[in-house]
PDB file of C-alpha atoms and ligand atoms in Angstrom:
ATOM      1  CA  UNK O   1     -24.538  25.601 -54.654  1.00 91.00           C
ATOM      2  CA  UNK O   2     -21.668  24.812 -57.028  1.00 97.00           C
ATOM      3  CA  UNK O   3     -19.304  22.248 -56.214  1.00 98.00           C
ATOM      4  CA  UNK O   4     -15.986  22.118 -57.647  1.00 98.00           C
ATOM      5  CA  UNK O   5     -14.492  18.851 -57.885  1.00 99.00           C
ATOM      6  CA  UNK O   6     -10.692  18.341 -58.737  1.00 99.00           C
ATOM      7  CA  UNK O   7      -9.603  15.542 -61.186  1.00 98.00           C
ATOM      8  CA  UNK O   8      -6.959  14.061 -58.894  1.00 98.00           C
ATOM      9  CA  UNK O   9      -5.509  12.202 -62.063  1.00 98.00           C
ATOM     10  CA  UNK O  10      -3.707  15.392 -63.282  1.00 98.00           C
ATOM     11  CA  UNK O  11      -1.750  16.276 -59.737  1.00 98.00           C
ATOM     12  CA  UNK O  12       1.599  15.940 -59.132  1.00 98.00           C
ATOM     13  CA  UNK O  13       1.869  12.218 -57.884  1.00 98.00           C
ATOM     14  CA  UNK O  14       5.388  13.584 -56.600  1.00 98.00           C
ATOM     15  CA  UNK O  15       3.600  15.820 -54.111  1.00 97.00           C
ATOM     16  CA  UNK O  16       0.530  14.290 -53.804  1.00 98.00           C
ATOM     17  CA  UNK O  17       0.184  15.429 -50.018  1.00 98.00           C
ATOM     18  CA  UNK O  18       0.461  19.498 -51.747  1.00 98.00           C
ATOM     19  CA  UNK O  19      -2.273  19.040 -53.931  1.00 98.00           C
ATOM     20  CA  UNK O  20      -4.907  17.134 -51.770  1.00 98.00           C
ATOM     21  CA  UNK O  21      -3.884  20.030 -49.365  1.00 98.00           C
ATOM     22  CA  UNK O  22      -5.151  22.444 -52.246  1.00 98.00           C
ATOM     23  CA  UNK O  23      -8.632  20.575 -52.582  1.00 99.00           C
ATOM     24  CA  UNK O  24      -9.317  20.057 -48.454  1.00 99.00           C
ATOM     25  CA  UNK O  25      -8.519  24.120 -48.537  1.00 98.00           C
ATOM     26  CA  UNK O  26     -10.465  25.507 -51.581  1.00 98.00           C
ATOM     27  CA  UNK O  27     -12.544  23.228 -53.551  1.00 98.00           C
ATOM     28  CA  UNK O  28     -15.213  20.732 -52.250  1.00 98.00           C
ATOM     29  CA  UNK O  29     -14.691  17.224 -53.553  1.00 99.00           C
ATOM     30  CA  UNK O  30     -11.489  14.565 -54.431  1.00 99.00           C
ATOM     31  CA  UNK O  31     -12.368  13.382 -58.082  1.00 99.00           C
ATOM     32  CA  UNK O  32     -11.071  10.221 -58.491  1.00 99.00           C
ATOM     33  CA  UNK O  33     -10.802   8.486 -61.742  1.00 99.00           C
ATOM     34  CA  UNK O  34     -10.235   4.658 -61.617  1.00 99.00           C
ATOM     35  CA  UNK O  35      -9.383   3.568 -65.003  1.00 98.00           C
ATOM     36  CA  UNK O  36      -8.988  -0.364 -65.884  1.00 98.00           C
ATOM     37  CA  UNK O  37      -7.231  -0.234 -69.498  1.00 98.00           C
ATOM     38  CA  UNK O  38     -10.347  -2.353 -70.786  1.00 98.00           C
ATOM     39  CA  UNK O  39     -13.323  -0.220 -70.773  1.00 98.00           C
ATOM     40  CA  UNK O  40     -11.379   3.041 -71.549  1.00 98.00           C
ATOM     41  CA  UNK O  41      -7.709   2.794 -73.031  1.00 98.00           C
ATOM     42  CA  UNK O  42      -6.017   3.424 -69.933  1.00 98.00           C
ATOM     43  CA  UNK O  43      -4.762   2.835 -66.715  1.00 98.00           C
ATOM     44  CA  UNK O  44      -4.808   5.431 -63.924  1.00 98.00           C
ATOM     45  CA  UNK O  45      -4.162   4.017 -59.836  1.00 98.00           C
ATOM     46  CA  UNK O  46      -5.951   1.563 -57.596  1.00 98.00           C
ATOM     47  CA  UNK O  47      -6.482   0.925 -54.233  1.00 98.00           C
ATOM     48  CA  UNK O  48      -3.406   2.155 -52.584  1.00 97.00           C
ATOM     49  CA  UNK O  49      -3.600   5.345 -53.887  1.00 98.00           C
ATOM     50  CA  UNK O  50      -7.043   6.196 -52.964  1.00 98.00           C
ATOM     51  CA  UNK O  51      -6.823   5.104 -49.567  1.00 98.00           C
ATOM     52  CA  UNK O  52      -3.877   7.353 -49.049  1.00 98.00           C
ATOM     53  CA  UNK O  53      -5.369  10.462 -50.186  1.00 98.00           C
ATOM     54  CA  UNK O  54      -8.377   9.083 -48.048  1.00 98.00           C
ATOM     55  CA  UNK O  55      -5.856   9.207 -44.767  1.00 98.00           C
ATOM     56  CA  UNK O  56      -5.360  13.227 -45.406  1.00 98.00           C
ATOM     57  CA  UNK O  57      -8.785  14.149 -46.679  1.00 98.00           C
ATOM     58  CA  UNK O  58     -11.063  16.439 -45.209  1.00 98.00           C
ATOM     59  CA  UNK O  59     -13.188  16.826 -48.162  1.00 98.00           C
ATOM     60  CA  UNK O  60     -15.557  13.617 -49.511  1.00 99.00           C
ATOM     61  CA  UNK O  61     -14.347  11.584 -51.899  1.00 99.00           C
ATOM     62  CA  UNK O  62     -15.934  11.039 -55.735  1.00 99.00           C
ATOM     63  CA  UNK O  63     -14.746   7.820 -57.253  1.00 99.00           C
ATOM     64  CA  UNK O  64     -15.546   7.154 -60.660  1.00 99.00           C
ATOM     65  CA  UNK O  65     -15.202   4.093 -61.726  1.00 99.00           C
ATOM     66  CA  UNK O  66     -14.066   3.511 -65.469  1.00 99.00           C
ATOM     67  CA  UNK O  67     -14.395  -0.665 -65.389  1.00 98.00           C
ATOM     68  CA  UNK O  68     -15.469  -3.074 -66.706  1.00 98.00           C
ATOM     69  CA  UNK O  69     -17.883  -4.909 -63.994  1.00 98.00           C
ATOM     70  CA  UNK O  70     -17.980  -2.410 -61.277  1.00 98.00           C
ATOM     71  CA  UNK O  71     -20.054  -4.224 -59.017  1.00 98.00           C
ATOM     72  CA  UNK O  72     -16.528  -6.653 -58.244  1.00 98.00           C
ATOM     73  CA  UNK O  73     -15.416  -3.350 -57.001  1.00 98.00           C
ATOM     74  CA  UNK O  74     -17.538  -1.186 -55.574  1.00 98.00           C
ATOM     75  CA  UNK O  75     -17.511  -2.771 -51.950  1.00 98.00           C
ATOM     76  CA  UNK O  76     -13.421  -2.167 -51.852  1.00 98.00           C
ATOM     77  CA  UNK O  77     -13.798   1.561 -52.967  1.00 98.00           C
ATOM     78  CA  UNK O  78     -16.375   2.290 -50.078  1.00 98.00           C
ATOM     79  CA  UNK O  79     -13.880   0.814 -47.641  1.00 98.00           C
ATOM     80  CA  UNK O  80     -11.420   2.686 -49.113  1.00 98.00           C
ATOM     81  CA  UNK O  81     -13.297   6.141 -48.085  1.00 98.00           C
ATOM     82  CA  UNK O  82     -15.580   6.712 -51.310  1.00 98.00           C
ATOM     83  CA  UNK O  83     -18.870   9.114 -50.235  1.00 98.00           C
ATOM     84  CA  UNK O  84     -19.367   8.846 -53.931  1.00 99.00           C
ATOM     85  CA  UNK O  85     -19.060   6.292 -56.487  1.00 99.00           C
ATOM     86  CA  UNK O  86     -20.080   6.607 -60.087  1.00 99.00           C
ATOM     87  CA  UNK O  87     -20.215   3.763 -62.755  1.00 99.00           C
ATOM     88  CA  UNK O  88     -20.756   3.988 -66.555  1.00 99.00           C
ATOM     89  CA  UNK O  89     -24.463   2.639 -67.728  1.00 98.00           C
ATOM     90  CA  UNK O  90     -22.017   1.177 -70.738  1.00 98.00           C
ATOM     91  CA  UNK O  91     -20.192  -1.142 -68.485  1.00 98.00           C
ATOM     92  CA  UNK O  92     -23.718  -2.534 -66.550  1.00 98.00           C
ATOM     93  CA  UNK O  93     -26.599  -1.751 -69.031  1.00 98.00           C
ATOM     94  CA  UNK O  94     -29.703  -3.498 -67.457  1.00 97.00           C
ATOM     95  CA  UNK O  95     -27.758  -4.509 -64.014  1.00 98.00           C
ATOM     96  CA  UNK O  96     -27.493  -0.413 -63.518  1.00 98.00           C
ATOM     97  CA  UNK O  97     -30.578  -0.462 -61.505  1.00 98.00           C
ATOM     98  CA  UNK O  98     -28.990  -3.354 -59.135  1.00 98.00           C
ATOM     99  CA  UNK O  99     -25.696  -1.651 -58.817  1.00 99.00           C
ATOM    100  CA  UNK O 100     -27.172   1.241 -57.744  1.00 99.00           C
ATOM    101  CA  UNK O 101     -28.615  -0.277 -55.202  1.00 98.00           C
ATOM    102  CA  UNK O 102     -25.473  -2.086 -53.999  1.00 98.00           C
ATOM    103  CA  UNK O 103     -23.533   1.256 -53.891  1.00 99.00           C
ATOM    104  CA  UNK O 104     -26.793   2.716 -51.873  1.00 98.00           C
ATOM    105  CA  UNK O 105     -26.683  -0.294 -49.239  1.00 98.00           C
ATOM    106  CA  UNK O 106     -22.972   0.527 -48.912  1.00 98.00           C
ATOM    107  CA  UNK O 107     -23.517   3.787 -47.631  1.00 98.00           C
ATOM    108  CA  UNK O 108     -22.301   5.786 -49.951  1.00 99.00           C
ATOM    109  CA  UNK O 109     -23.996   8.071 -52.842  1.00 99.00           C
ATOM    110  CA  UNK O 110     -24.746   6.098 -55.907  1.00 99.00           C
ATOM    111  CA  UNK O 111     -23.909   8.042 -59.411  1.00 99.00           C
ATOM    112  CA  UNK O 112     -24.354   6.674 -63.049  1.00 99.00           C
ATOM    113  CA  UNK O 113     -22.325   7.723 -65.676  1.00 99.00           C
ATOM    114  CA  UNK O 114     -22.625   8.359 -69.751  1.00 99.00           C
ATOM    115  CA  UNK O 115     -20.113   9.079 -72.517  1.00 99.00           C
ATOM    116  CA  UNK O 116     -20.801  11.395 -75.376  1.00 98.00           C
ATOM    117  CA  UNK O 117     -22.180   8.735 -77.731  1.00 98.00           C
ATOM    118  CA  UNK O 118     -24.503   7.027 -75.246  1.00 98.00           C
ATOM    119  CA  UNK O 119     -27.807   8.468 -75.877  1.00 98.00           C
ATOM    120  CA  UNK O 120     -29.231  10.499 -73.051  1.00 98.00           C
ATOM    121  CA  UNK O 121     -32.664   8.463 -72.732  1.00 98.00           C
ATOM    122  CA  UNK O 122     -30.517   5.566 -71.800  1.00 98.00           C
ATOM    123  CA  UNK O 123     -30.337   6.844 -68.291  1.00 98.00           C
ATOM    124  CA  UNK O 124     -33.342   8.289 -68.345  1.00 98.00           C
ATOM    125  CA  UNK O 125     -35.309   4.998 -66.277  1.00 98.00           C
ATOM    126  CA  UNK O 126     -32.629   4.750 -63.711  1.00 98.00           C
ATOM    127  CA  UNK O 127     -32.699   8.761 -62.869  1.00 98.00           C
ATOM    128  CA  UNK O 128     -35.824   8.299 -59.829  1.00 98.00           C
ATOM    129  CA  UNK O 129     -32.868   5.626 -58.280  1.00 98.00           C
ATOM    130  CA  UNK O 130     -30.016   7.458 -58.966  1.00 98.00           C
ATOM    131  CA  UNK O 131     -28.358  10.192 -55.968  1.00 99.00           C
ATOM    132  CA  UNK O 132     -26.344  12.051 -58.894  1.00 99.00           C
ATOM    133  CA  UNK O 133     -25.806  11.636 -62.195  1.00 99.00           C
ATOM    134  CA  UNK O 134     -22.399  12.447 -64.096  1.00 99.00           C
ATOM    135  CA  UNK O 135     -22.281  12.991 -67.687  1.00 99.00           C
ATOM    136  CA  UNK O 136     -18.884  13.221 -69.323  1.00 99.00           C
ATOM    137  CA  UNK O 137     -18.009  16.350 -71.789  1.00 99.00           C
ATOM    138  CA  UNK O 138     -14.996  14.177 -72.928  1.00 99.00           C
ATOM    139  CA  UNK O 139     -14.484  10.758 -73.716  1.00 98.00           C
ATOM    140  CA  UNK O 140     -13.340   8.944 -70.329  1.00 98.00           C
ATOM    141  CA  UNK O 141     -10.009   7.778 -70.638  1.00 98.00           C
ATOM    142  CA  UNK O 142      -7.728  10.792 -70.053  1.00 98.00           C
ATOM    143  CA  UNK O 143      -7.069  14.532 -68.678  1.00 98.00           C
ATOM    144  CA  UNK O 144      -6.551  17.191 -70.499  1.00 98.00           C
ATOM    145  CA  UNK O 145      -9.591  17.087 -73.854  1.00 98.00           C
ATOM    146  CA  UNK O 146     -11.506  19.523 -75.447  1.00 98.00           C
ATOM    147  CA  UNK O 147     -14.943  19.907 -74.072  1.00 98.00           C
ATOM    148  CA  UNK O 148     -17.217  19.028 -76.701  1.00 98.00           C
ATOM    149  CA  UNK O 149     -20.332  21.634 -76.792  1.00 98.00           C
ATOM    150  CA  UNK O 150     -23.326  19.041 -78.149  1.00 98.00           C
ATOM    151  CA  UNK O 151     -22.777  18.201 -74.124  1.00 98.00           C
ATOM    152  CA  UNK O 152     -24.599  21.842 -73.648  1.00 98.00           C
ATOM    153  CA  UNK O 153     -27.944  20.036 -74.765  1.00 98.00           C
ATOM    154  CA  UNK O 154     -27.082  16.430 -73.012  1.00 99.00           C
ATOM    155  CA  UNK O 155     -26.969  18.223 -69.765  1.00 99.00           C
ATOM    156  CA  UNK O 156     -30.422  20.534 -69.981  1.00 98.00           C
ATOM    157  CA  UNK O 157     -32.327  17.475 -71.217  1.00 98.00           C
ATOM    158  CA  UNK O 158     -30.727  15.346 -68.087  1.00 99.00           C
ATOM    159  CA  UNK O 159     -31.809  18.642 -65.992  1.00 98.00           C
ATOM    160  CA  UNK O 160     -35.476  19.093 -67.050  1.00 98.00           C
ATOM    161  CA  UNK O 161     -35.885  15.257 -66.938  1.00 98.00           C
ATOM    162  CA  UNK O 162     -34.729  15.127 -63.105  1.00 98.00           C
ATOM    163  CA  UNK O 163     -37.075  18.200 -62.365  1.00 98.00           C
ATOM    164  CA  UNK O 164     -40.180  16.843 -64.284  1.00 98.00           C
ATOM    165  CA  UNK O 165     -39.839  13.840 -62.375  1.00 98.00           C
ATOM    166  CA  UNK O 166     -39.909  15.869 -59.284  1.00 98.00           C
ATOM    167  CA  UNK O 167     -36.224  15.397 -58.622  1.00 98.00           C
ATOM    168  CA  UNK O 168     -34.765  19.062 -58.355  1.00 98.00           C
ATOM    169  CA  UNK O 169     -32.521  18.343 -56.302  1.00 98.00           C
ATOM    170  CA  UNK O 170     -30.730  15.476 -57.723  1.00 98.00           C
ATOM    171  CA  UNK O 171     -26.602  16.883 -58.529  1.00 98.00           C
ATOM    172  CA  UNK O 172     -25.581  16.925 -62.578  1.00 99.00           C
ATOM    173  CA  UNK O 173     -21.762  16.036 -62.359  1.00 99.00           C
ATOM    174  CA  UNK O 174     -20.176  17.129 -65.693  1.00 99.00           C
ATOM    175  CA  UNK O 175     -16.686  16.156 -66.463  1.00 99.00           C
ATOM    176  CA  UNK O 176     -13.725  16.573 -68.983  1.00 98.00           C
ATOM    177  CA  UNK O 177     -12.786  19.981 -70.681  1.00 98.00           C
ATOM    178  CA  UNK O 178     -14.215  22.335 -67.654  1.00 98.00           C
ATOM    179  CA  UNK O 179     -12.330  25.340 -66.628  1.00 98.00           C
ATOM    180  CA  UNK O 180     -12.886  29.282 -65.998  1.00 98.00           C
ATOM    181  CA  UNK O 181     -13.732  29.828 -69.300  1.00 98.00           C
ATOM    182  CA  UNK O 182     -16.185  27.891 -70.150  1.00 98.00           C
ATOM    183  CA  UNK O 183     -17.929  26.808 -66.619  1.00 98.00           C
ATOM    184  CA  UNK O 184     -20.951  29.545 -66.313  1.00 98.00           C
ATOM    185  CA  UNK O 185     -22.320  27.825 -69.384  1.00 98.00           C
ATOM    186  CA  UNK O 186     -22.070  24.259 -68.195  1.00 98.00           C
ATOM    187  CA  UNK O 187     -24.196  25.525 -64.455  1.00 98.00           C
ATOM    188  CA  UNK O 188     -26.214  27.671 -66.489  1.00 98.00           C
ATOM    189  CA  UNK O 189     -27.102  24.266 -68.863  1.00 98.00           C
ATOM    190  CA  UNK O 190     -27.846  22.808 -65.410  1.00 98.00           C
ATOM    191  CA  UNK O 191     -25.205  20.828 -63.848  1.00 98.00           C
ATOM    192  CA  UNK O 192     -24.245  21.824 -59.958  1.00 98.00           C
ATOM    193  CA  UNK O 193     -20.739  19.505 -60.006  1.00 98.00           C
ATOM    194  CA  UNK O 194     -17.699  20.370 -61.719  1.00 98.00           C
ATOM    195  CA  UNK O 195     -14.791  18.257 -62.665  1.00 99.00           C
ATOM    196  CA  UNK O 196     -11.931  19.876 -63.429  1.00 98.00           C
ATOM    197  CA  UNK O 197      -8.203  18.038 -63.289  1.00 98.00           C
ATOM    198  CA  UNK O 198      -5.563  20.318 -66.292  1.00 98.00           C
ATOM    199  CA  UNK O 199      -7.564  23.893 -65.524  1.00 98.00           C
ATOM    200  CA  UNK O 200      -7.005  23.276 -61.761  1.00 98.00           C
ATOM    201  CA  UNK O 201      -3.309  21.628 -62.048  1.00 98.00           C
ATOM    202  CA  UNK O 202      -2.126  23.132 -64.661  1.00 98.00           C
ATOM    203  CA  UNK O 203      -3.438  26.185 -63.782  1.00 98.00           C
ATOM    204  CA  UNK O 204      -0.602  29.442 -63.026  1.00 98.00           C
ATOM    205  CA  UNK O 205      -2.967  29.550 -60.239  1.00 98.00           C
ATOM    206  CA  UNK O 206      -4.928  26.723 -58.991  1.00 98.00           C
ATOM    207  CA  UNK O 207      -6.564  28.838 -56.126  1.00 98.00           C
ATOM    208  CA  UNK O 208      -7.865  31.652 -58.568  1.00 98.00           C
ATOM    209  CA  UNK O 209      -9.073  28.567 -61.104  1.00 98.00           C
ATOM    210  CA  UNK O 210     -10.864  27.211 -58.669  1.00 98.00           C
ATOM    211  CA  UNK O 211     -12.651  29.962 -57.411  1.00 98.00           C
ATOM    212  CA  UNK O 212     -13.457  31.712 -60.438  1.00 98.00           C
ATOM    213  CA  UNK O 213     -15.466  28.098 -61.473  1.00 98.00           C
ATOM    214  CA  UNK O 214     -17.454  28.144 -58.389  1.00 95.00           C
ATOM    215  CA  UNK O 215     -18.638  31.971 -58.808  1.00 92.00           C
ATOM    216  CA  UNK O 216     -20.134  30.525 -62.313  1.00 86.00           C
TER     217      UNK O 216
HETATM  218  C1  LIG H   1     -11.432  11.535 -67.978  1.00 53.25           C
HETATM  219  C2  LIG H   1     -11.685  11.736 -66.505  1.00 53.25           C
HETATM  220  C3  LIG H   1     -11.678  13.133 -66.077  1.00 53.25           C
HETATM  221  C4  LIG H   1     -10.416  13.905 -66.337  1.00 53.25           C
HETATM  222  C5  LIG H   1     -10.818  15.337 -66.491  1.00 53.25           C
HETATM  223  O1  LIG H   1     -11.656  10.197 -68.264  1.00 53.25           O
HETATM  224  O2  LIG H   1     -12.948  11.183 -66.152  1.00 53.25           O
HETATM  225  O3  LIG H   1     -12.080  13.251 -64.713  1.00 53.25           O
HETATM  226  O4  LIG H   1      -9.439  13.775 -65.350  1.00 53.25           O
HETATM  227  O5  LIG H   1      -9.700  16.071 -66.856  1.00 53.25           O
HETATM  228  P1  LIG H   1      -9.825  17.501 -67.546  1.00 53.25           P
HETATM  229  O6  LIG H   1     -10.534  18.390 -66.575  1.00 53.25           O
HETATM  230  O7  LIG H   1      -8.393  17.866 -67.763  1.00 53.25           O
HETATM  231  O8  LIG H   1     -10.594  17.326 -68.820  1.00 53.25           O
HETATM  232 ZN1  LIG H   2     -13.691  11.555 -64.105  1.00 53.25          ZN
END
């Protein structure tokens, strides 16, 4: 099953309650992008702004975290409503194992996360721990990038890794640059989790957007 997963970061923050509204209705998970102006060069919203959309949700939330020490965190954002909470391998290196773990103990589904220039096999010890993994098409930092295609390969190696260790089932989250266009390609490489924040926001319509992604 594919599961589309709006980047929250490019609604309207003037009518927030209209576009959550749009996700509980049509697509299947909040993408939330927590952004600390350290680890990536910019600053997105915090705490009060997650647990509002958290109040009106009916869908589960995916918080990915984009800071520096994520483990001072990670407790807060559970409380706050996350189901899912990613973390960049950059930000932890050999504490990702342990973080993972606290996320797990918290409840809530435990997700590590790569840029473009992080090799692959960096993640690769951590995938029999891991509940999904989320590999970014983008650099993290901001909406609204050109997918970059060498992510194609990044994704089938991540996919035939999980299934030769007998993990099948284990979610690829891809992120940054996704839309109807190119979507069909990024399942058919393997991932079952879209991001998408300007081709659902921006979108003439977000409805059609969204559903035309999830037929991919
Ligand atoms: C970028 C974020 C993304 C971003 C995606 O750092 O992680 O989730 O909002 O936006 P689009 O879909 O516009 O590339
Ligand atoms: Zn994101």
């Amino acid at each position: 099953m594919i599961q589309i997963a709006p980047s929250i970061l490019s609604a309207d923050f003037l009518h927030l309650e209209k576009d959550v509204e749009l996700v509980n209705r049509h697509a299947d998970l909040f993408h939330l992008d927590i952004m600390d102006g350290t680890f990536v060069p910019n600053i997105s919203f915090g705490f009060p702004v997650v647990e509002a959309i958290a109040q009106k949700a009916r869908k589960p939330l995916d918080v990915h975290l984009m800071i520096v020490h994520p483990e001072k965190y990670v407790e807060r954002f559970a409380k706050a409503g996350a189901a899912l909470i990613s973390f960049h391998y950059e930000t932890a290196q050999e504490q990702s194992g342990a973080i993972l773990e606290q996320i797990r103990n918290l409840g809530v589904k435990a997700g590590l996360v790569i840029n473009p220039d992080c090799p692959v096999q960096a993640i690769i010890p951590y995938l029999k721990q891991v509940d999904f993994v989320l590999l970014m098409s983008v650099f993290a930092g901001f909406g609204g990038q050109k997918f970059i295609p060498e992510s194609m390969e990044r994704i089938r190696t991540v996919r035939a890794e999980l299934d030769r260790i007998g993990r099948p089932d284990v979610p690829i989250e891809v992120d940054g640059g996704i839309g109807p266009a190119n979507a069909a390609e990024v399942v058919a490489a393997g991932a079952s989790i879209l991001v998408a924040g300007s081709s659902v926001f921006k979108a003439a319509n977000p409805v059609e957007a969204i559903e035309s992604m999830r037929k991919a």
